[in-house]
mmCIF file with all atom_site columns, C-alpha atoms in Angstrom:
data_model
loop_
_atom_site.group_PDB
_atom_site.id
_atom_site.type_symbol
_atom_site.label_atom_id
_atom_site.label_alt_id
_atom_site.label_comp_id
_atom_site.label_asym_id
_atom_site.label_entity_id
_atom_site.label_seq_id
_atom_site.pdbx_PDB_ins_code
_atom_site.Cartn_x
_atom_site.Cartn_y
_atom_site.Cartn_z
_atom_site.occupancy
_atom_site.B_iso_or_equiv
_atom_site.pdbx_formal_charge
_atom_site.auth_seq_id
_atom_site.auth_comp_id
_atom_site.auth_asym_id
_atom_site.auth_atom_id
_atom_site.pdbx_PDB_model_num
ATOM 1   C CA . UNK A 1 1   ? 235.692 -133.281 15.833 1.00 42.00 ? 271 UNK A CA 1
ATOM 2   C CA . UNK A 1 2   ? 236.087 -130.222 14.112 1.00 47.00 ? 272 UNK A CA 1
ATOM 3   C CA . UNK A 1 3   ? 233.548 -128.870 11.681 1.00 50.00 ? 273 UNK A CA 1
ATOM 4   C CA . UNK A 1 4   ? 234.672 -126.797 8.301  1.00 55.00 ? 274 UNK A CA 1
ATOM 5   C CA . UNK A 1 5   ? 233.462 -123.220 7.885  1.00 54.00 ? 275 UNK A CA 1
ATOM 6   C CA . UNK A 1 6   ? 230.961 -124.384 4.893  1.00 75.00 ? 276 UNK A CA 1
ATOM 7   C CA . UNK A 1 7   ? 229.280 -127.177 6.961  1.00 93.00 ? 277 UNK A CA 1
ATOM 8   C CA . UNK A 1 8   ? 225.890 -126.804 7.100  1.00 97.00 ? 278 UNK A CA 1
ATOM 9   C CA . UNK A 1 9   ? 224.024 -127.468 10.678 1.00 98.00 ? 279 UNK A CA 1
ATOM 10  C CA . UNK A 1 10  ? 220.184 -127.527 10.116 1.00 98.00 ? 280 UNK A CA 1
ATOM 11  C CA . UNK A 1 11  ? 217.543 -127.801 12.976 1.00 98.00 ? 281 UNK A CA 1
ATOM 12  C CA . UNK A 1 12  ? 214.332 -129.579 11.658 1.00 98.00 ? 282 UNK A CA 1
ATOM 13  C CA . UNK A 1 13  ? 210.906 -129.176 14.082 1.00 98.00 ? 283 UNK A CA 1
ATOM 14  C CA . UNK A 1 14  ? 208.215 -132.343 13.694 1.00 97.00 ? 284 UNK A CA 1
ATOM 15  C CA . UNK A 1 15  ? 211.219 -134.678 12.149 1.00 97.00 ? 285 UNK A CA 1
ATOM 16  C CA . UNK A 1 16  ? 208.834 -138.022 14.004 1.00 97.00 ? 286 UNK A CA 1
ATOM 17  C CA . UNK A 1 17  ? 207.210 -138.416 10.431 1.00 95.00 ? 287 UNK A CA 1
ATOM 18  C CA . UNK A 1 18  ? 205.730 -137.169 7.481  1.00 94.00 ? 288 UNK A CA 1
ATOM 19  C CA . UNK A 1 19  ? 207.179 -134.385 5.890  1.00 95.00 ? 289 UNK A CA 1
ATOM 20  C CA . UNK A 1 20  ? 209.910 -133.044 8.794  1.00 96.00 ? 290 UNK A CA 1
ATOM 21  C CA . UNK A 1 21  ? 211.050 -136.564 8.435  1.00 98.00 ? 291 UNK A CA 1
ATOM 22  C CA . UNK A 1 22  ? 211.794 -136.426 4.743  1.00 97.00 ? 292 UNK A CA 1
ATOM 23  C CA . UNK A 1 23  ? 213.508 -133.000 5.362  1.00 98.00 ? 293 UNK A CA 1
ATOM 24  C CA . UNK A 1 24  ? 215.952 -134.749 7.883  1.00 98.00 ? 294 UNK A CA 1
ATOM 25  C CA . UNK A 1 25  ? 216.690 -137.380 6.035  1.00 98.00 ? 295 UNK A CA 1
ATOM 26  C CA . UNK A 1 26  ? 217.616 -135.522 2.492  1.00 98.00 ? 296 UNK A CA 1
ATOM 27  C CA . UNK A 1 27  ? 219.888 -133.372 4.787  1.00 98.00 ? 297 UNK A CA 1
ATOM 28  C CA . UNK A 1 28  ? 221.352 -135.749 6.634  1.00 98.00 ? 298 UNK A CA 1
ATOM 29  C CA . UNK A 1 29  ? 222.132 -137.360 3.183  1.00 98.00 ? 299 UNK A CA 1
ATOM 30  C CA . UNK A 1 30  ? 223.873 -134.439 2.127  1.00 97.00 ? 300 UNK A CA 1
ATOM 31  C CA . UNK A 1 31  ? 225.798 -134.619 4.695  1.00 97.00 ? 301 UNK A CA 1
ATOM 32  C CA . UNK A 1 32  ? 224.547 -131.909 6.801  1.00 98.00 ? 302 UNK A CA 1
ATOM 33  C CA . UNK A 1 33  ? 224.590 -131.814 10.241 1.00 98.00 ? 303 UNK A CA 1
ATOM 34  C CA . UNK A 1 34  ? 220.951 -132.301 11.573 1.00 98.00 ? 304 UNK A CA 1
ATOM 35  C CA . UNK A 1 35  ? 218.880 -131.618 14.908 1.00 98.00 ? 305 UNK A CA 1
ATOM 36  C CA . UNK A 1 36  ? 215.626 -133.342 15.019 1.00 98.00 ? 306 UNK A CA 1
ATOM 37  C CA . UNK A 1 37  ? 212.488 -132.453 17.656 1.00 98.00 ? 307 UNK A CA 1
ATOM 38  C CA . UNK A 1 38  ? 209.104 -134.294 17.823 1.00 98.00 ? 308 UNK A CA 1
ATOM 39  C CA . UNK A 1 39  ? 206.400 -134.166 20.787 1.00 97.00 ? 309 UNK A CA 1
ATOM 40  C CA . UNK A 1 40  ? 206.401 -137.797 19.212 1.00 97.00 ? 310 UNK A CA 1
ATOM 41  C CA . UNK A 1 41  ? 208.958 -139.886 21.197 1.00 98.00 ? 311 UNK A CA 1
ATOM 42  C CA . UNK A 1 42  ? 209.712 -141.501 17.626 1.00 98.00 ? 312 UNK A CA 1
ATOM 43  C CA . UNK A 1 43  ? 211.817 -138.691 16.998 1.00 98.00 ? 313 UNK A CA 1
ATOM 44  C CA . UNK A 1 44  ? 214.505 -140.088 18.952 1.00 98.00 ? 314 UNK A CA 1
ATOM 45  C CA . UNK A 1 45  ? 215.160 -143.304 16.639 1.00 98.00 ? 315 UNK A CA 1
ATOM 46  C CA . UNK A 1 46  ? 214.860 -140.506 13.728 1.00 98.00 ? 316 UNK A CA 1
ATOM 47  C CA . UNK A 1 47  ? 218.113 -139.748 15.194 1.00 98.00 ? 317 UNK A CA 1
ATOM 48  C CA . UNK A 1 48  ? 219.483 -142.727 15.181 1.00 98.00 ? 318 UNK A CA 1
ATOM 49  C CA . UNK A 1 49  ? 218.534 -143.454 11.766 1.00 98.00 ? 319 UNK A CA 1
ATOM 50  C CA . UNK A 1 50  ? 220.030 -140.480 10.914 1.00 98.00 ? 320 UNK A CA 1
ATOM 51  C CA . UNK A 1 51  ? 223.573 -141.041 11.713 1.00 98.00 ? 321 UNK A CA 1
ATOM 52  C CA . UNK A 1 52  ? 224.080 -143.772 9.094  1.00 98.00 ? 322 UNK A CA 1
ATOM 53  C CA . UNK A 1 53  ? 224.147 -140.183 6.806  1.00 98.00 ? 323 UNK A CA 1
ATOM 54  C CA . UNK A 1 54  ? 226.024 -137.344 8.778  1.00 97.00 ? 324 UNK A CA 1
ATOM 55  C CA . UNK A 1 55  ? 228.612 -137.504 11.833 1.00 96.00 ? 325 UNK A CA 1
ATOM 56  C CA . UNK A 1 56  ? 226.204 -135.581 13.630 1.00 98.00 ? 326 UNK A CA 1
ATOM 57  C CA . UNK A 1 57  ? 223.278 -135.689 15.014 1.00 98.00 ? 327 UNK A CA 1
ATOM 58  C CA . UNK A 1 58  ? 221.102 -134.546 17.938 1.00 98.00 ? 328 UNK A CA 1
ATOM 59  C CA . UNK A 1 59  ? 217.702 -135.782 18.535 1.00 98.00 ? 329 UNK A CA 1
ATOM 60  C CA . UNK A 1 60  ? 214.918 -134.284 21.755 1.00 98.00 ? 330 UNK A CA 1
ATOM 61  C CA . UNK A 1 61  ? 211.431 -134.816 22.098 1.00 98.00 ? 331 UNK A CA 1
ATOM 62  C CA . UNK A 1 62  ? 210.089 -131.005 22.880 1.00 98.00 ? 332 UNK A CA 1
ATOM 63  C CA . UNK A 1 63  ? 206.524 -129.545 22.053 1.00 98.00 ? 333 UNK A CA 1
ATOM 64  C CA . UNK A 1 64  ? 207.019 -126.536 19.939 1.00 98.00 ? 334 UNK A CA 1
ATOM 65  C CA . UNK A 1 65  ? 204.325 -125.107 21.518 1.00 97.00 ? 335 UNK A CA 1
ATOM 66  C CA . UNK A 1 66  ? 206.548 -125.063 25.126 1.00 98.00 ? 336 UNK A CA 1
ATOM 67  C CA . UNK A 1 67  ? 208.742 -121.573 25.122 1.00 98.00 ? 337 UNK A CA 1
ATOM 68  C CA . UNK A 1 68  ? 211.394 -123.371 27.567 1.00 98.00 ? 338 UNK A CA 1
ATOM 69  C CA . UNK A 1 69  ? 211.100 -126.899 25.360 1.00 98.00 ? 339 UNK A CA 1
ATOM 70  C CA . UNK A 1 70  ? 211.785 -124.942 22.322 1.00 98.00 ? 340 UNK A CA 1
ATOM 71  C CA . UNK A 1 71  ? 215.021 -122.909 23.587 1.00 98.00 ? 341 UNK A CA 1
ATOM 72  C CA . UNK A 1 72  ? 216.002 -125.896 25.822 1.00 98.00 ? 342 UNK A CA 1
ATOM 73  C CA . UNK A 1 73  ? 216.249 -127.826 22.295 1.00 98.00 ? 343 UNK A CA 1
ATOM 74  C CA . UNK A 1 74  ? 217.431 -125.297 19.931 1.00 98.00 ? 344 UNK A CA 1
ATOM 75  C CA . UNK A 1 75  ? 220.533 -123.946 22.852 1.00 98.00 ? 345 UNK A CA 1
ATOM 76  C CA . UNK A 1 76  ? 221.320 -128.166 22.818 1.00 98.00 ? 346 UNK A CA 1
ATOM 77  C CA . UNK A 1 77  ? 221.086 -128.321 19.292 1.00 98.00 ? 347 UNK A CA 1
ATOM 78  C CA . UNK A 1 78  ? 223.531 -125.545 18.717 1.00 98.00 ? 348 UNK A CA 1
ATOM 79  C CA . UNK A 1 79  ? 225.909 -126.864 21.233 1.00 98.00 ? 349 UNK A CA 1
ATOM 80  C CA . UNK A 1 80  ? 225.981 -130.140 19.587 1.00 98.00 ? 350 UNK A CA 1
ATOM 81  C CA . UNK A 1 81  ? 226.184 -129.115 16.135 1.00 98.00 ? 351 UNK A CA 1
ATOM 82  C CA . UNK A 1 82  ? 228.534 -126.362 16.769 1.00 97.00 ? 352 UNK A CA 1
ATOM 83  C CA . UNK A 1 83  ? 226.183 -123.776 15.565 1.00 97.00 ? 353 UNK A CA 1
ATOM 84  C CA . UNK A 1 84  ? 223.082 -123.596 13.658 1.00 98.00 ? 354 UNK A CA 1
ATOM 85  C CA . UNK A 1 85  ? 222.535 -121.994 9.980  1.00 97.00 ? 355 UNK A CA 1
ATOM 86  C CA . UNK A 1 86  ? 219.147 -123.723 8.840  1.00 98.00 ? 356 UNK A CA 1
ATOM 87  C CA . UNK A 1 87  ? 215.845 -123.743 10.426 1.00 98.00 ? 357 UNK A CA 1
ATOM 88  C CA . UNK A 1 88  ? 213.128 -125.652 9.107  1.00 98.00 ? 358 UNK A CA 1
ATOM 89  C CA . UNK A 1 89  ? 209.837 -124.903 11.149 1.00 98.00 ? 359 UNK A CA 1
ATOM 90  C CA . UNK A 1 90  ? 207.875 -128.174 9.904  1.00 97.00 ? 360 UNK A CA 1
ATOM 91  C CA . UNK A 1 91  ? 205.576 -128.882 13.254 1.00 96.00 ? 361 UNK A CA 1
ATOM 92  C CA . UNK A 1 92  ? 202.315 -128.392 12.481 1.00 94.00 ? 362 UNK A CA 1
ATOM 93  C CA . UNK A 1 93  ? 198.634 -129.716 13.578 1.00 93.00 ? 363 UNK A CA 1
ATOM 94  C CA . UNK A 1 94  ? 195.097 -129.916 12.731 1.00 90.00 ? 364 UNK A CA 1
ATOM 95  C CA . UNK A 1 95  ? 192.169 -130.049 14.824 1.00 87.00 ? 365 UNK A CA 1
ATOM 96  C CA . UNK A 1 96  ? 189.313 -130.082 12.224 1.00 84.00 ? 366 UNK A CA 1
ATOM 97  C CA . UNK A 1 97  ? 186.551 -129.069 14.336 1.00 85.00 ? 367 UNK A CA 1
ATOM 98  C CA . UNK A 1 98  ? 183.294 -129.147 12.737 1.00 86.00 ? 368 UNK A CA 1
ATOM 99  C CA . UNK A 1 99  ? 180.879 -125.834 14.020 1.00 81.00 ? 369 UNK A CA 1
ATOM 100 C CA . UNK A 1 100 ? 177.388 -127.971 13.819 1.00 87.00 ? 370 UNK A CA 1
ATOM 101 C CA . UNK A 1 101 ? 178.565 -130.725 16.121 1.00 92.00 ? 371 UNK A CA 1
ATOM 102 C CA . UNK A 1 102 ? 181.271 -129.872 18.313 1.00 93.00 ? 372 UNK A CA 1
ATOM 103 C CA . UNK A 1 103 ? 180.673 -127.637 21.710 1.00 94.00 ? 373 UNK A CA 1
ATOM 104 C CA . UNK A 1 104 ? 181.989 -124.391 21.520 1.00 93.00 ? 374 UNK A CA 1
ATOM 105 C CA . UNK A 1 105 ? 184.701 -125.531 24.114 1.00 94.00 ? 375 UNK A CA 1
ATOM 106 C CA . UNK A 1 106 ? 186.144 -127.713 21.772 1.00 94.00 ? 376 UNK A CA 1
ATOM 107 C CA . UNK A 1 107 ? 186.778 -125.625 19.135 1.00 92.00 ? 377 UNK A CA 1
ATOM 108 C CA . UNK A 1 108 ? 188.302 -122.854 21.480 1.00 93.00 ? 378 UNK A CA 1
ATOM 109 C CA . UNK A 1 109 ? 190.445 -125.450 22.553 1.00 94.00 ? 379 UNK A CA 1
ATOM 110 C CA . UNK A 1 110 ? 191.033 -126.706 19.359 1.00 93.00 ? 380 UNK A CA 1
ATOM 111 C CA . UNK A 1 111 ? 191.514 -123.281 18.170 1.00 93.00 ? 381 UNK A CA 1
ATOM 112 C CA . UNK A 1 112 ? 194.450 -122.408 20.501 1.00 96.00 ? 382 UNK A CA 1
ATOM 113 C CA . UNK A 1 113 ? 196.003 -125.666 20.079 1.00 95.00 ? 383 UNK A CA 1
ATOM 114 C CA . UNK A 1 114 ? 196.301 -124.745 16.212 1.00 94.00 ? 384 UNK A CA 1
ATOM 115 C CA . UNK A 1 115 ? 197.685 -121.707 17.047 1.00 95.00 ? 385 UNK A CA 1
ATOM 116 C CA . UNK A 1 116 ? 200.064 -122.572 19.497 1.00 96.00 ? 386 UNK A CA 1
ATOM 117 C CA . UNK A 1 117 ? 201.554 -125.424 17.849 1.00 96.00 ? 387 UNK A CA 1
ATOM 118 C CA . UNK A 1 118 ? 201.009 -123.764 14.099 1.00 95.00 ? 388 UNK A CA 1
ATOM 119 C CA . UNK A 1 119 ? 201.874 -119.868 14.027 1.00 96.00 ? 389 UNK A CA 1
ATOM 120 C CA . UNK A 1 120 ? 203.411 -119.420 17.745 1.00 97.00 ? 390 UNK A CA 1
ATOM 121 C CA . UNK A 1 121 ? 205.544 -122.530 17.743 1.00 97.00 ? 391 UNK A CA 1
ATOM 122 C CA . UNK A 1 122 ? 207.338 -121.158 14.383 1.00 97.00 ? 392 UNK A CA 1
ATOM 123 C CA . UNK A 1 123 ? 207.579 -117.988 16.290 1.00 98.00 ? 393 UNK A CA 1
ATOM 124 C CA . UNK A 1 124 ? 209.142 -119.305 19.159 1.00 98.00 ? 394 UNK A CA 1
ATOM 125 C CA . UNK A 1 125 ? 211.748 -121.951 16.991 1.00 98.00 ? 395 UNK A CA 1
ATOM 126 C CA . UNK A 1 126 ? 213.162 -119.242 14.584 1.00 98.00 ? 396 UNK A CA 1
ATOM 127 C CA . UNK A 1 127 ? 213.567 -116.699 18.005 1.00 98.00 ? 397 UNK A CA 1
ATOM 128 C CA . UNK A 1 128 ? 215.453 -118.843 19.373 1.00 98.00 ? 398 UNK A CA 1
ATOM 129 C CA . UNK A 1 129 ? 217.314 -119.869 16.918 1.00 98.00 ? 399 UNK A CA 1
ATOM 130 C CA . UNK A 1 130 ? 218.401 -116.632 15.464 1.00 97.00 ? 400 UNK A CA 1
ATOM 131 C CA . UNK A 1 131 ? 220.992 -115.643 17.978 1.00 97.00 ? 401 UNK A CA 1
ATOM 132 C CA . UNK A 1 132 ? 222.813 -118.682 17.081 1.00 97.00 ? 402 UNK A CA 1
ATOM 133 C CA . UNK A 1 133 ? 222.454 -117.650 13.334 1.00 97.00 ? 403 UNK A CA 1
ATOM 134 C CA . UNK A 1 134 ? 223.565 -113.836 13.513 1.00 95.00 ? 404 UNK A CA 1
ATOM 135 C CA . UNK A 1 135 ? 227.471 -114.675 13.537 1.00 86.00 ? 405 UNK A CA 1
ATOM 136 C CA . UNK A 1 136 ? 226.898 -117.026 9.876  1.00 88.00 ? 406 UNK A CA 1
ATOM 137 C CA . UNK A 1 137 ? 223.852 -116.083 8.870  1.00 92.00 ? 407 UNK A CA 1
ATOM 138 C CA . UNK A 1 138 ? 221.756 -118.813 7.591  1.00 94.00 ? 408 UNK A CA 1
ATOM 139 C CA . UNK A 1 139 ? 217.803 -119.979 6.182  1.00 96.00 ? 409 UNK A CA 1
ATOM 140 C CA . UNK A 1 140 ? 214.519 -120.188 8.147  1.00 96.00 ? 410 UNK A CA 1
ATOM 141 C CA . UNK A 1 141 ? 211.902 -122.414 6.157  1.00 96.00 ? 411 UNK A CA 1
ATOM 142 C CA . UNK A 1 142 ? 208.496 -122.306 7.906  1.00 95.00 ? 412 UNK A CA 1
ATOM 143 C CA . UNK A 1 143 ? 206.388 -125.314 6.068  1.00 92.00 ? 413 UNK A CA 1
ATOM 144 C CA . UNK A 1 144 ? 202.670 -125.512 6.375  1.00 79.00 ? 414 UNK A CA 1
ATOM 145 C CA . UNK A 1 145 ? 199.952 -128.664 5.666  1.00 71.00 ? 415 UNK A CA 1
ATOM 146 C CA . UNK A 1 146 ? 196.646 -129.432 5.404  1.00 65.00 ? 416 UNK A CA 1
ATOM 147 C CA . UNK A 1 147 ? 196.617 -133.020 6.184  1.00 61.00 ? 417 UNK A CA 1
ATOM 148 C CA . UNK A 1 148 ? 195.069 -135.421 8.928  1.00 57.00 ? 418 UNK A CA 1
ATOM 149 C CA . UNK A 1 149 ? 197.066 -138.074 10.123 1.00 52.00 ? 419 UNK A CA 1
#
């Protein structure tokens, strides 16, 4: 199947739920062609629900905060979609350690978990996804929450 020059092929990070969800879905309704990842094995019926909306679709569970998960994905997700020209960066996480009760251990590890998920998996998503983009060109949204779930 070919694709036309104007068809839009979006990745979408933390697409299990929530807001990445609702992303994938609205573009998928537009008829865009949509990637989905999720440490959230959910992810993968995301992409199946998907396909009721677009002719393609490519689903992976990968941690955003794994350097080899996120190219691993992104490299499949351009193959499959025949390129890549949107990025939403939607993973995200909160650890809402409290300083008069938790050990200090925690809330290093809660710290770098935050980080590594939150600023250095949005890093890692829109580097690997820009070689695929410098031939088109294309959009890199990078969402942020501050919600519990």
């Amino acid at each position: 199947m070919g694709t036309s020059p104007t068809q839009r092929k979006a990745v979408v990070t933390g697409a299990a739920n929530g807001l990445g969800y609702a992303v994938a879905k609205a573009l998928a309704q537009a008829g865009t062609f949509v990637s989905v990842c999720d440490k959230d094995m959910r992810v993968i019926d995301v992409g199946e629900e998907l396909r009721q909306w677009t002719t393609v679709v490519y689903a992976q569970v990968a941690d955003v905060s794994e350097p080899q998960q996120v190219r691993d994905f992104v490299n499949n997700a351009a193959r499959a979609m025949g390129g890549i020209d949107i990025v939403v960066s939607n993973a995200g996480i909160v650890r809402p350690t409290q300083p008069s009760k938790d050990s200090f251990e925690r809330a290093l590890q809660d710290f770098d978990d935050v980080i590594n998920v939150n600023l250095r998996g949005v890093y890692l998503t829109g580097r690997a996804a820009i070689p695929h983009m410098l031939a088109t060109g294309g959009d890199i949204v990078n969402i942020t929450t501050d919600h519990i779930h």
